[in-house]
Amino acid sequence: MLDQDATPKSKGQWIFRCGLKGLCPRCGKGPMFRKWLKLQDTCPTCGLNYNFAAPDDGPAFFSLCIVAFPLTFFAVWLQVAYEPPFWVHLLTSFPLLGIGCVVPLQYIKGWLVASQYVNKAQEAGTEKLWADLHARAERKGD
Ligand SMILES: [Zn+2]
């Protein structure tokens, strides 16, 4: 259970742990994800409602920044340093780029959702707006 008086450092560790393991940011026990990148509606252990979680394109963005740019740099370096034939890129850079962008998505999403919960990223006074947005999303069939 997250200690409400936790120091910023231990909050950071909590967020990191929940994100990495895909666990509920409130109880730290229930799984956060229903499918790979699909959040639960509520935590099966403590009943936390995941409506607050709206990381949107955050995971893809972070994944791009953390993974894609260094890998692109690697591909460019490979080209400049060794001038390999194009099929070398097909066998090295492209699979690395694909795997490298997709694999961390769940961790990054878990981390963003956990930090939203811990830091209460939802701005005060926007509850009604959020409720409307979620109601609209649910009508669309998710
Ligand atoms: Zn929970």
CSV table of C-alpha atoms and ligand atoms in Angstrom, one decimal:
chain,number,residue,atom,x,y,z
A,1,MET,CA,0.0,0.0,0.0
A,2,LEU,CA,1.3,3.4,-0.9
A,3,ASP,CA,2.2,5.5,2.0
A,4,GLN,CA,0.6,8.9,1.5
A,5,ASP,CA,3.4,10.6,3.5
A,6,ALA,CA,6.0,9.0,1.3
A,7,THR,CA,9.1,11.0,0.4
A,8,PRO,CA,9.5,11.9,-3.3
A,9,LYS,CA,12.3,9.3,-3.5
A,10,SER,CA,10.2,6.5,-2.2
A,11,LYS,CA,7.3,7.7,-4.4
A,12,GLY,CA,9.6,7.4,-7.4
A,13,GLN,CA,10.6,3.9,-6.4
A,14,TRP,CA,6.9,2.9,-5.9
A,15,ILE,CA,6.0,4.3,-9.4
A,16,PHE,CA,9.0,2.5,-10.9
A,17,ARG,CA,8.1,-0.8,-9.3
A,18,CYS,CA,4.4,-0.6,-10.2
A,19,GLY,CA,5.3,0.4,-13.8
A,20,LEU,CA,7.9,-2.3,-14.2
A,21,LYS,CA,5.7,-5.1,-12.8
A,22,GLY,CA,2.4,-3.7,-14.2
A,23,LEU,CA,0.8,-3.6,-10.8
A,24,CYS,CA,-1.9,-1.4,-9.4
A,25,PRO,CA,-0.4,1.9,-8.1
A,26,ARG,CA,-2.7,2.0,-5.0
A,27,CYS,CA,-2.3,-1.5,-3.5
A,28,GLY,CA,0.7,-2.8,-5.5
A,29,LYS,CA,-0.9,-6.2,-5.8
A,30,GLY,CA,-3.5,-6.3,-8.5
A,31,PRO,CA,-2.4,-6.4,-12.1
A,32,MET,CA,-2.8,-3.1,-13.9
A,33,PHE,CA,-3.2,-4.5,-17.4
A,34,ARG,CA,-6.1,-6.7,-18.7
A,35,LYS,CA,-4.3,-7.3,-22.0
A,36,TRP,CA,-0.9,-6.2,-23.2
A,37,LEU,CA,-1.6,-2.5,-23.3
A,38,LYS,CA,-5.2,-2.6,-22.2
A,39,LEU,CA,-5.8,-1.3,-18.6
A,40,GLN,CA,-8.2,-2.9,-16.2
A,41,ASP,CA,-11.4,-1.0,-15.6
A,42,THR,CA,-10.9,-1.4,-11.9
A,43,CYS,CA,-8.2,-3.1,-9.8
A,44,PRO,CA,-9.3,-6.7,-9.0
A,45,THR,CA,-7.6,-6.4,-5.6
A,46,CYS,CA,-8.5,-3.0,-4.2
A,47,GLY,CA,-11.1,-1.7,-6.6
A,48,LEU,CA,-9.1,1.3,-7.8
A,49,ASN,CA,-10.9,2.8,-10.8
A,50,TYR,CA,-8.5,3.3,-13.7
A,51,ASN,CA,-10.6,6.1,-15.3
A,52,PHE,CA,-8.1,8.5,-14.0
A,53,ALA,CA,-5.5,7.0,-16.3
A,54,ALA,CA,-5.1,8.8,-19.6
A,55,PRO,CA,-1.5,8.4,-20.8
A,56,ASP,CA,-2.7,8.6,-24.5
A,57,ASP,CA,0.3,8.9,-26.7
A,58,GLY,CA,2.7,9.2,-23.8
A,59,PRO,CA,4.0,5.6,-24.0
A,60,ALA,CA,4.7,5.8,-27.8
A,61,PHE,CA,6.3,9.2,-27.4
A,62,PHE,CA,8.6,8.1,-24.6
A,63,SER,CA,9.4,4.9,-26.4
A,64,LEU,CA,10.4,6.9,-29.4
A,65,CYS,CA,12.6,9.2,-27.4
A,66,ILE,CA,14.2,6.5,-25.3
A,67,VAL,CA,14.6,3.8,-28.0
A,68,ALA,CA,14.1,5.0,-31.5
A,69,PHE,CA,16.5,8.0,-31.5
A,70,PRO,CA,19.5,6.0,-30.1
A,71,LEU,CA,18.7,3.2,-32.5
A,72,THR,CA,18.4,5.5,-35.4
A,73,PHE,CA,21.7,7.0,-34.3
A,74,PHE,CA,23.1,3.4,-34.3
A,75,ALA,CA,21.9,2.8,-37.8
A,76,VAL,CA,23.4,6.0,-39.1
A,77,TRP,CA,26.7,5.2,-37.3
A,78,LEU,CA,26.7,1.7,-38.8
A,79,GLN,CA,26.2,3.2,-42.2
A,80,VAL,CA,28.9,5.8,-41.8
A,81,ALA,CA,31.5,3.6,-40.1
A,82,TYR,CA,31.2,0.4,-42.2
A,83,GLU,CA,29.1,1.4,-45.2
A,84,PRO,CA,27.4,-2.0,-45.2
A,85,PRO,CA,25.1,-3.2,-48.0
A,86,PHE,CA,21.5,-2.3,-47.4
A,87,TRP,CA,20.5,-5.9,-46.3
A,88,VAL,CA,22.7,-5.4,-43.2
A,89,HIS,CA,20.3,-2.7,-42.1
A,90,LEU,CA,17.3,-5.0,-42.9
A,91,LEU,CA,18.8,-7.6,-40.6
A,92,THR,CA,20.1,-5.3,-37.8
A,93,SER,CA,18.6,-1.8,-37.6
A,94,PHE,CA,15.0,-2.5,-38.6
A,95,PRO,CA,14.4,-5.5,-36.2
A,96,LEU,CA,16.1,-3.6,-33.4
A,97,LEU,CA,14.0,-0.6,-34.1
A,98,GLY,CA,10.8,-2.5,-34.2
A,99,ILE,CA,11.5,-4.6,-31.1
A,100,GLY,CA,13.0,-1.7,-29.3
A,101,CYS,CA,9.9,0.5,-29.7
A,102,VAL,CA,7.3,-2.1,-28.9
A,103,VAL,CA,8.9,-4.0,-26.0
A,104,PRO,CA,9.1,-1.1,-23.6
A,105,LEU,CA,5.6,0.2,-24.3
A,106,GLN,CA,3.9,-1.7,-21.4
A,107,TYR,CA,6.6,-0.7,-18.9
A,108,ILE,CA,6.3,3.0,-20.0
A,109,LYS,CA,2.6,2.9,-19.9
A,110,GLY,CA,2.6,1.3,-16.5
A,111,TRP,CA,5.0,3.9,-15.3
A,112,LEU,CA,3.0,6.8,-16.6
A,113,VAL,CA,-0.3,5.5,-15.1
A,114,ALA,CA,1.4,4.9,-11.8
A,115,SER,CA,2.9,8.4,-11.7
A,116,GLN,CA,-0.5,9.9,-12.7
A,117,TYR,CA,-2.0,8.1,-9.8
A,118,VAL,CA,0.7,9.0,-7.3
A,119,ASN,CA,1.0,12.6,-8.3
A,120,LYS,CA,-2.7,13.0,-9.0
A,121,ALA,CA,-2.0,14.4,-12.4
A,122,GLN,CA,-5.7,15.2,-13.0
A,123,GLU,CA,-6.0,18.9,-12.5
A,124,ALA,CA,-8.3,20.1,-9.8
A,125,GLY,CA,-11.7,21.2,-11.1
A,126,THR,CA,-11.5,19.2,-14.3
A,127,GLU,CA,-13.4,16.2,-12.9
A,128,LYS,CA,-16.5,16.9,-14.9
A,129,LEU,CA,-14.6,17.3,-18.1
A,130,TRP,CA,-12.9,14.0,-17.5
A,131,ALA,CA,-16.2,12.3,-16.7
A,132,ASP,CA,-17.6,13.7,-20.0
A,133,LEU,CA,-14.6,12.5,-21.9
A,134,HIS,CA,-14.8,9.0,-20.5
A,135,ALA,CA,-18.6,8.8,-21.0
A,136,ARG,CA,-18.0,9.7,-24.7
A,137,ALA,CA,-15.2,7.2,-25.0
A,138,GLU,CA,-17.4,4.5,-23.5
A,139,ARG,CA,-20.3,5.3,-25.9
A,140,LYS,CA,-17.9,4.9,-28.8
A,141,GLY,CA,-17.3,1.3,-27.7
A,142,ASP,CA,-13.8,1.9,-26.4
B,1,ZN,ZN,-5.2,-2.2,-6.4
